[in-house]
Amino acid sequence: MASATADRLGRKQHIRIKTMNIAIIGSGNIGSGLARTLAKTSNGIVISDQNGGTEAAAKLKDLGVTVQAADVATAIKQAEVVILATPYNASLEIAKSNDFSGKIVVDLSNPVTEDFSALQLGHSSSAAEEIAKLVDAPVVKAFNTVFAELYAGDLTLEGRKVQTFVAADDAAAKARVIELANDAGFDARDAGGLSNARYLEPLGYMNISFGYMLGQGTNIAPVWLAA
């Protein structure tokens, strides 16, 4: 009897851990694509932008995807995980002007210059670390090497799951984002501490270079292989 009760409690705990309220701030191709993917999981998804996310939610509904819409402050307040699916400079402003206490913040930006010729910062810092300075919450780097077009498919290329590399200093926050990514269909890889975002962001920029400057298109993604 005790064993059966423990099993039931374990299953309930697992369900509780996996089910989260997730706010996606930003409704561009990346934000909407990620919402489309994460809506396939058991998590509640809210999409938000400067206009309250209503148009983005309506477009997703037309695709058979059910997400909620809210203004930015409300979306953040109600979420357990907040994904900043906005360009780096916009993410900085959102981080400065909102209360993220008690949340997990996921940064997926690559801090490219306006002409996409280089990164704005690197080596001694990263977009994720700069955002972490502004919020009273653990910050996780993830999803920054994934082109928006991949979210329309099954997150596989050549029979392999698309990888995402997850870096954070907070072990519990990182574990939750890895679990979320795997649940959504990624092959999520632990990429160490948040300072490793200094290397993940150049990897994201290299992916952009392969896709656009070097003509390989957006149906690509970096992968780490092991024998």
PDB file of N, CA, C and O in Angstrom, residues 36-96:
ATOM      1  N   ARG A  36       3.830  27.985 -30.963  1.00  0.00           N
ATOM      2  CA  ARG A  36       3.202  26.871 -31.692  1.00  0.00           C
ATOM      3  C   ARG A  36       3.758  25.528 -31.231  1.00  0.00           C
ATOM      4  O   ARG A  36       3.023  24.554 -31.075  1.00  0.00           O
ATOM      5  N   THR A  37       5.060  25.480 -30.990  1.00  0.00           N
ATOM      6  CA  THR A  37       5.698  24.244 -30.537  1.00  0.00           C
ATOM      7  C   THR A  37       5.362  23.927 -29.085  1.00  0.00           C
ATOM      8  O   THR A  37       4.991  22.806 -28.751  1.00  0.00           O
ATOM      9  N   LEU A  38       5.474  24.915 -28.203  1.00  0.00           N
ATOM     10  CA  LEU A  38       5.246  24.670 -26.788  1.00  0.00           C
ATOM     11  C   LEU A  38       3.775  24.398 -26.476  1.00  0.00           C
ATOM     12  O   LEU A  38       3.457  23.752 -25.474  1.00  0.00           O
ATOM     13  N   ALA A  39       2.866  24.873 -27.337  1.00  0.00           N
ATOM     14  CA  ALA A  39       1.447  24.617 -27.126  1.00  0.00           C
ATOM     15  C   ALA A  39       1.103  23.135 -27.294  1.00  0.00           C
ATOM     16  O   ALA A  39       0.027  22.697 -26.873  1.00  0.00           O
ATOM     17  N   LYS A  40       2.019  22.365 -27.886  1.00  0.00           N
ATOM     18  CA  LYS A  40       1.800  20.929 -28.036  1.00  0.00           C
ATOM     19  C   LYS A  40       2.060  20.184 -26.726  1.00  0.00           C
ATOM     20  O   LYS A  40       1.724  19.011 -26.607  1.00  0.00           O
ATOM     21  N   THR A  41       2.657  20.850 -25.760  1.00  0.00           N
ATOM     22  CA  THR A  41       2.942  20.242 -24.466  1.00  0.00           C
ATOM     23  C   THR A  41       1.749  20.468 -23.533  1.00  0.00           C
ATOM     24  O   THR A  41       0.742  21.057 -23.924  1.00  0.00           O
ATOM     25  N   SER A  42       1.880  20.028 -22.293  1.00  0.00           N
ATOM     26  CA  SER A  42       0.792  20.176 -21.323  1.00  0.00           C
ATOM     27  C   SER A  42       0.805  21.538 -20.633  1.00  0.00           C
ATOM     28  O   SER A  42       0.018  21.772 -19.713  1.00  0.00           O
ATOM     29  N   ASN A  43       1.666  22.430 -21.061  1.00  0.00           N
ATOM     30  CA  ASN A  43       1.825  23.711 -20.391  1.00  0.00           C
ATOM     31  C   ASN A  43       0.848  24.754 -20.920  1.00  0.00           C
ATOM     32  O   ASN A  43       0.443  24.721 -22.094  1.00  0.00           O
ATOM     33  N   GLY A  44       0.485  25.694 -20.062  1.00  0.00           N
ATOM     34  CA  GLY A  44      -0.326  26.825 -20.482  1.00  0.00           C
ATOM     35  C   GLY A  44       0.554  27.898 -21.103  1.00  0.00           C
ATOM     36  O   GLY A  44       1.548  28.309 -20.500  1.00  0.00           O
ATOM     37  N   ILE A  45       0.201  28.355 -22.300  1.00  0.00           N
ATOM     38  CA  ILE A  45       1.032  29.297 -23.043  1.00  0.00           C
ATOM     39  C   ILE A  45       0.299  30.627 -23.206  1.00  0.00           C
ATOM     40  O   ILE A  45      -0.856  30.661 -23.646  1.00  0.00           O
ATOM     41  N   VAL A  46       0.988  31.701 -22.871  1.00  0.00           N
ATOM     42  CA  VAL A  46       0.489  33.055 -23.089  1.00  0.00           C
ATOM     43  C   VAL A  46       1.470  33.770 -24.001  1.00  0.00           C
ATOM     44  O   VAL A  46       2.685  33.718 -23.772  1.00  0.00           O
ATOM     45  N   ILE A  47       0.960  34.420 -25.031  1.00  0.00           N
ATOM     46  CA  ILE A  47       1.821  35.198 -25.919  1.00  0.00           C
ATOM     47  C   ILE A  47       1.498  36.678 -25.733  1.00  0.00           C
ATOM     48  O   ILE A  47       0.338  37.055 -25.528  1.00  0.00           O
ATOM     49  N   SER A  48       2.543  37.489 -25.773  1.00  0.00           N
ATOM     50  CA  SER A  48       2.360  38.909 -25.518  1.00  0.00           C
ATOM     51  C   SER A  48       3.279  39.735 -26.403  1.00  0.00           C
ATOM     52  O   SER A  48       4.337  39.270 -26.842  1.00  0.00           O
ATOM     53  N   ASP A  49       2.854  40.939 -26.672  1.00  0.00           N
ATOM     54  CA  ASP A  49       3.682  41.904 -27.403  1.00  0.00           C
ATOM     55  C   ASP A  49       3.193  43.301 -27.036  1.00  0.00           C
ATOM     56  O   ASP A  49       2.372  43.459 -26.119  1.00  0.00           O
ATOM     57  N   GLN A  50       3.656  44.307 -27.740  1.00  0.00           N
ATOM     58  CA  GLN A  50       3.286  45.685 -27.421  1.00  0.00           C
ATOM     59  C   GLN A  50       1.794  45.939 -27.582  1.00  0.00           C
ATOM     60  O   GLN A  50       1.245  46.876 -26.998  1.00  0.00           O
ATOM     61  N   ASN A  51       1.139  45.100 -28.383  1.00  0.00           N
ATOM     62  CA  ASN A  51      -0.295  45.265 -28.636  1.00  0.00           C
ATOM     63  C   ASN A  51      -1.152  44.256 -27.863  1.00  0.00           C
ATOM     64  O   ASN A  51      -2.324  44.070 -28.175  1.00  0.00           O
ATOM     65  N   GLY A  52      -0.548  43.604 -26.875  1.00  0.00           N
ATOM     66  CA  GLY A  52      -1.311  42.692 -26.042  1.00  0.00           C
ATOM     67  C   GLY A  52      -1.394  41.268 -26.555  1.00  0.00           C
ATOM     68  O   GLY A  52      -2.055  40.426 -25.935  1.00  0.00           O
ATOM     69  N   GLY A  53      -0.768  40.983 -27.690  1.00  0.00           N
ATOM     70  CA  GLY A  53      -0.699  39.617 -28.190  1.00  0.00           C
ATOM     71  C   GLY A  53      -1.957  39.082 -28.831  1.00  0.00           C
ATOM     72  O   GLY A  53      -2.004  37.917 -29.250  1.00  0.00           O
ATOM     73  N   THR A  54      -3.005  39.900 -28.933  1.00  0.00           N
ATOM     74  CA  THR A  54      -4.293  39.394 -29.429  1.00  0.00           C
ATOM     75  C   THR A  54      -4.224  38.973 -30.893  1.00  0.00           C
ATOM     76  O   THR A  54      -4.782  37.938 -31.275  1.00  0.00           O
ATOM     77  N   GLU A  55      -3.564  39.755 -31.720  1.00  0.00           N
ATOM     78  CA  GLU A  55      -3.470  39.402 -33.137  1.00  0.00           C
ATOM     79  C   GLU A  55      -2.656  38.128 -33.331  1.00  0.00           C
ATOM     80  O   GLU A  55      -3.022  37.251 -34.121  1.00  0.00           O
ATOM     81  N   ALA A  56      -1.559  38.011 -32.591  1.00  0.00           N
ATOM     82  CA  ALA A  56      -0.725  36.810 -32.685  1.00  0.00           C
ATOM     83  C   ALA A  56      -1.500  35.576 -32.233  1.00  0.00           C
ATOM     84  O   ALA A  56      -1.434  34.508 -32.866  1.00  0.00           O
ATOM     85  N   ALA A  57      -2.242  35.694 -31.134  1.00  0.00           N
ATOM     86  CA  ALA A  57      -3.033  34.562 -30.641  1.00  0.00           C
ATOM     87  C   ALA A  57      -4.100  34.168 -31.649  1.00  0.00           C
ATOM     88  O   ALA A  57      -4.369  32.972 -31.846  1.00  0.00           O
ATOM     89  N   ALA A  58      -4.711  35.164 -32.320  1.00  0.00           N
ATOM     90  CA  ALA A  58      -5.740  34.875 -33.325  1.00  0.00           C
ATOM     91  C   ALA A  58      -5.143  34.141 -34.525  1.00  0.00           C
ATOM     92  O   ALA A  58      -5.748  33.200 -35.053  1.00  0.00           O
ATOM     93  N   LYS A  59      -3.955  34.555 -34.950  1.00  0.00           N
ATOM     94  CA  LYS A  59      -3.301  33.889 -36.072  1.00  0.00           C
ATOM     95  C   LYS A  59      -2.950  32.451 -35.713  1.00  0.00           C
ATOM     96  O   LYS A  59      -3.090  31.540 -36.541  1.00  0.00           O
ATOM     97  N   LEU A  60      -2.485  32.231 -34.493  1.00  0.00           N
ATOM     98  CA  LEU A  60      -2.170  30.874 -34.056  1.00  0.00           C
ATOM     99  C   LEU A  60      -3.437  30.029 -33.964  1.00  0.00           C
ATOM    100  O   LEU A  60      -3.424  28.840 -34.296  1.00  0.00           O
ATOM    101  N   LYS A  61      -4.536  30.637 -33.532  1.00  0.00           N
ATOM    102  CA  LYS A  61      -5.806  29.915 -33.451  1.00  0.00           C
ATOM    103  C   LYS A  61      -6.230  29.440 -34.830  1.00  0.00           C
ATOM    104  O   LYS A  61      -6.762  28.334 -34.987  1.00  0.00           O
ATOM    105  N   ASP A  62      -5.992  30.259 -35.858  1.00  0.00           N
ATOM    106  CA  ASP A  62      -6.313  29.874 -37.230  1.00  0.00           C
ATOM    107  C   ASP A  62      -5.517  28.650 -37.674  1.00  0.00           C
ATOM    108  O   ASP A  62      -5.934  27.922 -38.583  1.00  0.00           O
ATOM    109  N   LEU A  63      -4.358  28.430 -37.031  1.00  0.00           N
ATOM    110  CA  LEU A  63      -3.529  27.261 -37.328  1.00  0.00           C
ATOM    111  C   LEU A  63      -3.869  26.079 -36.432  1.00  0.00           C
ATOM    112  O   LEU A  63      -3.202  25.044 -36.479  1.00  0.00           O
ATOM    113  N   GLY A  64      -4.891  26.248 -35.606  1.00  0.00           N
ATOM    114  CA  GLY A  64      -5.294  25.177 -34.695  1.00  0.00           C
ATOM    115  C   GLY A  64      -4.508  25.145 -33.399  1.00  0.00           C
ATOM    116  O   GLY A  64      -4.510  24.135 -32.693  1.00  0.00           O
ATOM    117  N   VAL A  65      -3.838  26.261 -33.091  1.00  0.00           N
ATOM    118  CA  VAL A  65      -3.008  26.337 -31.884  1.00  0.00           C
ATOM    119  C   VAL A  65      -3.701  27.238 -30.869  1.00  0.00           C
ATOM    120  O   VAL A  65      -4.001  28.395 -31.159  1.00  0.00           O
ATOM    121  N   THR A  66      -3.940  26.720 -29.691  1.00  0.00           N
ATOM    122  CA  THR A  66      -4.625  27.483 -28.655  1.00  0.00           C
ATOM    123  C   THR A  66      -3.627  28.065 -27.668  1.00  0.00           C
ATOM    124  O   THR A  66      -2.950  27.335 -26.947  1.00  0.00           O
ATOM    125  N   VAL A  67      -3.510  29.371 -27.675  1.00  0.00           N
ATOM    126  CA  VAL A  67      -2.717  30.090 -26.678  1.00  0.00           C
ATOM    127  C   VAL A  67      -3.535  31.277 -26.197  1.00  0.00           C
ATOM    128  O   VAL A  67      -4.481  31.708 -26.865  1.00  0.00           O
ATOM    129  N   GLN A  68      -3.171  31.806 -25.047  1.00  0.00           N
ATOM    130  CA  GLN A  68      -3.833  32.982 -24.516  1.00  0.00           C
ATOM    131  C   GLN A  68      -3.039  34.234 -24.895  1.00  0.00           C
ATOM    132  O   GLN A  68      -1.856  34.155 -25.240  1.00  0.00           O
ATOM    133  N   ALA A  69      -3.685  35.384 -24.807  1.00  0.00           N
ATOM    134  CA  ALA A  69      -3.024  36.666 -25.061  1.00  0.00           C
ATOM    135  C   ALA A  69      -3.130  37.534 -23.811  1.00  0.00           C
ATOM    136  O   ALA A  69      -4.100  37.443 -23.061  1.00  0.00           O
ATOM    137  N   ALA A  70      -2.112  38.358 -23.594  1.00  0.00           N
ATOM    138  CA  ALA A  70      -2.132  39.273 -22.453  1.00  0.00           C
ATOM    139  C   ALA A  70      -1.124  40.379 -22.706  1.00  0.00           C
ATOM    140  O   ALA A  70      -0.197  40.223 -23.509  1.00  0.00           O
ATOM    141  N   ASP A  71      -1.298  41.495 -21.998  1.00  0.00           N
ATOM    142  CA  ASP A  71      -0.281  42.532 -22.073  1.00  0.00           C
ATOM    143  C   ASP A  71       0.981  42.025 -21.376  1.00  0.00           C
ATOM    144  O   ASP A  71       0.947  41.047 -20.631  1.00  0.00           O
ATOM    145  N   VAL A  72       2.085  42.686 -21.617  1.00  0.00           N
ATOM    146  CA  VAL A  72       3.380  42.184 -21.152  1.00  0.00           C
ATOM    147  C   VAL A  72       3.423  42.026 -19.638  1.00  0.00           C
ATOM    148  O   VAL A  72       3.832  40.971 -19.121  1.00  0.00           O
ATOM    149  N   ALA A  73       2.999  43.041 -18.905  1.00  0.00           N
ATOM    150  CA  ALA A  73       3.081  42.982 -17.443  1.00  0.00           C
ATOM    151  C   ALA A  73       2.233  41.849 -16.883  1.00  0.00           C
ATOM    152  O   ALA A  73       2.658  41.121 -15.977  1.00  0.00           O
ATOM    153  N   THR A  74       1.031  41.672 -17.423  1.00  0.00           N
ATOM    154  CA  THR A  74       0.144  40.605 -16.951  1.00  0.00           C
ATOM    155  C   THR A  74       0.703  39.236 -17.301  1.00  0.00           C
ATOM    156  O   THR A  74       0.672  38.306 -16.479  1.00  0.00           O
ATOM    157  N   ALA A  75       1.213  39.102 -18.506  1.00  0.00           N
ATOM    158  CA  ALA A  75       1.784  37.817 -18.933  1.00  0.00           C
ATOM    159  C   ALA A  75       2.930  37.414 -18.017  1.00  0.00           C
ATOM    160  O   ALA A  75       3.022  36.252 -17.594  1.00  0.00           O
ATOM    161  N   ILE A  76       3.799  38.354 -17.695  1.00  0.00           N
ATOM    162  CA  ILE A  76       4.926  38.064 -16.811  1.00  0.00           C
ATOM    163  C   ILE A  76       4.444  37.715 -15.406  1.00  0.00           C
ATOM    164  O   ILE A  76       4.899  36.742 -14.802  1.00  0.00           O
ATOM    165  N   LYS A  77       3.499  38.481 -14.904  1.00  0.00           N
ATOM    166  CA  LYS A  77       2.998  38.271 -13.541  1.00  0.00           C
ATOM    167  C   LYS A  77       2.407  36.880 -13.369  1.00  0.00           C
ATOM    168  O   LYS A  77       2.598  36.233 -12.319  1.00  0.00           O
ATOM    169  N   GLN A  78       1.711  36.375 -14.368  1.00  0.00           N
ATOM    170  CA  GLN A  78       1.005  35.103 -14.250  1.00  0.00           C
ATOM    171  C   GLN A  78       1.867  33.893 -14.590  1.00  0.00           C
ATOM    172  O   GLN A  78       1.444  32.759 -14.355  1.00  0.00           O
ATOM    173  N   ALA A  79       3.067  34.114 -15.104  1.00  0.00           N
ATOM    174  CA  ALA A  79       3.888  33.008 -15.607  1.00  0.00           C
ATOM    175  C   ALA A  79       4.856  32.493 -14.559  1.00  0.00           C
ATOM    176  O   ALA A  79       5.241  33.202 -13.630  1.00  0.00           O
ATOM    177  N   GLU A  80       5.236  31.249 -14.732  1.00  0.00           N
ATOM    178  CA  GLU A  80       6.351  30.669 -13.988  1.00  0.00           C
ATOM    179  C   GLU A  80       7.640  30.795 -14.795  1.00  0.00           C
ATOM    180  O   GLU A  80       8.710  31.004 -14.232  1.00  0.00           O
ATOM    181  N   VAL A  81       7.507  30.650 -16.102  1.00  0.00           N
ATOM    182  CA  VAL A  81       8.648  30.774 -17.014  1.00  0.00           C
ATOM    183  C   VAL A  81       8.336  31.874 -18.012  1.00  0.00           C
ATOM    184  O   VAL A  81       7.260  31.881 -18.632  1.00  0.00           O
ATOM    185  N   VAL A  82       9.246  32.822 -18.162  1.00  0.00           N
ATOM    186  CA  VAL A  82       9.084  33.921 -19.112  1.00  0.00           C
ATOM    187  C   VAL A  82      10.161  33.796 -20.180  1.00  0.00           C
ATOM    188  O   VAL A  82      11.358  33.835 -19.866  1.00  0.00           O
ATOM    189  N   ILE A  83       9.736  33.643 -21.421  1.00  0.00           N
ATOM    190  CA  ILE A  83      10.665  33.516 -22.539  1.00  0.00           C
ATOM    191  C   ILE A  83      10.712  34.849 -23.272  1.00  0.00           C
ATOM    192  O   ILE A  83       9.697  35.328 -23.779  1.00  0.00           O
ATOM    193  N   LEU A  84      11.883  35.453 -23.319  1.00  0.00           N
ATOM    194  CA  LEU A  84      12.069  36.716 -24.031  1.00  0.00           C
ATOM    195  C   LEU A  84      12.409  36.404 -25.484  1.00  0.00           C
ATOM    196  O   LEU A  84      13.554  36.135 -25.832  1.00  0.00           O
ATOM    197  N   ALA A  85      11.384  36.438 -26.327  1.00  0.00           N
ATOM    198  CA  ALA A  85      11.547  36.144 -27.755  1.00  0.00           C
ATOM    199  C   ALA A  85      11.588  37.449 -28.532  1.00  0.00           C
ATOM    200  O   ALA A  85      10.898  37.633 -29.533  1.00  0.00           O
ATOM    201  N   THR A  86      12.409  38.347 -28.053  1.00  0.00           N
ATOM    202  CA  THR A  86      12.542  39.680 -28.624  1.00  0.00           C
ATOM    203  C   THR A  86      14.018  39.937 -28.942  1.00  0.00           C
ATOM    204  O   THR A  86      14.903  39.297 -28.381  1.00  0.00           O
ATOM    205  N   PRO A  87      14.306  40.880 -29.851  1.00  0.00           N
ATOM    206  CA  PRO A  87      15.705  41.229 -30.098  1.00  0.00           C
ATOM    207  C   PRO A  87      16.381  41.687 -28.812  1.00  0.00           C
ATOM    208  O   PRO A  87      15.727  42.166 -27.878  1.00  0.00           O
ATOM    209  N   TYR A  88      17.687  41.561 -28.780  1.00  0.00           N
ATOM    210  CA  TYR A  88      18.452  41.824 -27.566  1.00  0.00           C
ATOM    211  C   TYR A  88      18.141  43.175 -26.939  1.00  0.00           C
ATOM    212  O   TYR A  88      17.848  43.264 -25.737  1.00  0.00           O
ATOM    213  N   ASN A  89      18.172  44.247 -27.714  1.00  0.00           N
ATOM    214  CA  ASN A  89      17.954  45.575 -27.141  1.00  0.00           C
ATOM    215  C   ASN A  89      16.551  45.713 -26.562  1.00  0.00           C
ATOM    216  O   ASN A  89      16.346  46.345 -25.515  1.00  0.00           O
ATOM    217  N   ALA A  90      15.568  45.114 -27.222  1.00  0.00           N
ATOM    218  CA  ALA A  90      14.203  45.125 -26.696  1.00  0.00           C
ATOM    219  C   ALA A  90      14.118  44.310 -25.411  1.00  0.00           C
ATOM    220  O   ALA A  90      13.419  44.690 -24.459  1.00  0.00           O
ATOM    221  N   SER A  91      14.836  43.192 -25.350  1.00  0.00           N
ATOM    222  CA  SER A  91      14.845  42.368 -24.140  1.00  0.00           C
ATOM    223  C   SER A  91      15.417  43.133 -22.959  1.00  0.00           C
ATOM    224  O   SER A  91      14.939  43.000 -21.820  1.00  0.00           O
ATOM    225  N   LEU A  92      16.445  43.935 -23.210  1.00  0.00           N
ATOM    226  CA  LEU A  92      17.009  44.765 -22.142  1.00  0.00           C
ATOM    227  C   LEU A  92      15.962  45.716 -21.573  1.00  0.00           C
ATOM    228  O   LEU A  92      15.853  45.888 -20.353  1.00  0.00           O
ATOM    229  N   GLU A  93      15.201  46.348 -22.446  1.00  0.00           N
ATOM    230  CA  GLU A  93      14.178  47.292 -21.991  1.00  0.00           C
ATOM    231  C   GLU A  93      13.087  46.581 -21.206  1.00  0.00           C
ATOM    232  O   GLU A  93      12.604  47.090 -20.187  1.00  0.00           O
ATOM    233  N   ILE A  94      12.682  45.401 -21.667  1.00  0.00           N
ATOM    234  CA  ILE A  94      11.669  44.625 -20.950  1.00  0.00           C
ATOM    235  C   ILE A  94      12.201  44.219 -19.579  1.00  0.00           C
ATOM    236  O   ILE A  94      11.484  44.272 -18.571  1.00  0.00           O
ATOM    237  N   ALA A  95      13.461  43.818 -19.530  1.00  0.00           N
ATOM    238  CA  ALA A  95      14.073  43.415 -18.263  1.00  0.00           C
ATOM    239  C   ALA A  95      14.136  44.580 -17.282  1.00  0.00           C
ATOM    240  O   ALA A  95      13.928  44.405 -16.070  1.00  0.00           O
ATOM    241  N   LYS A  96      14.412  45.774 -17.783  1.00  0.00           N
ATOM    242  CA  LYS A  96      14.518  46.953 -16.930  1.00  0.00           C
ATOM    243  C   LYS A  96      13.176  47.376 -16.343  1.00  0.00           C
ATOM    244  O   LYS A  96      13.116  47.900 -15.235  1.00  0.00           O
TER     245      LYS A  96
END
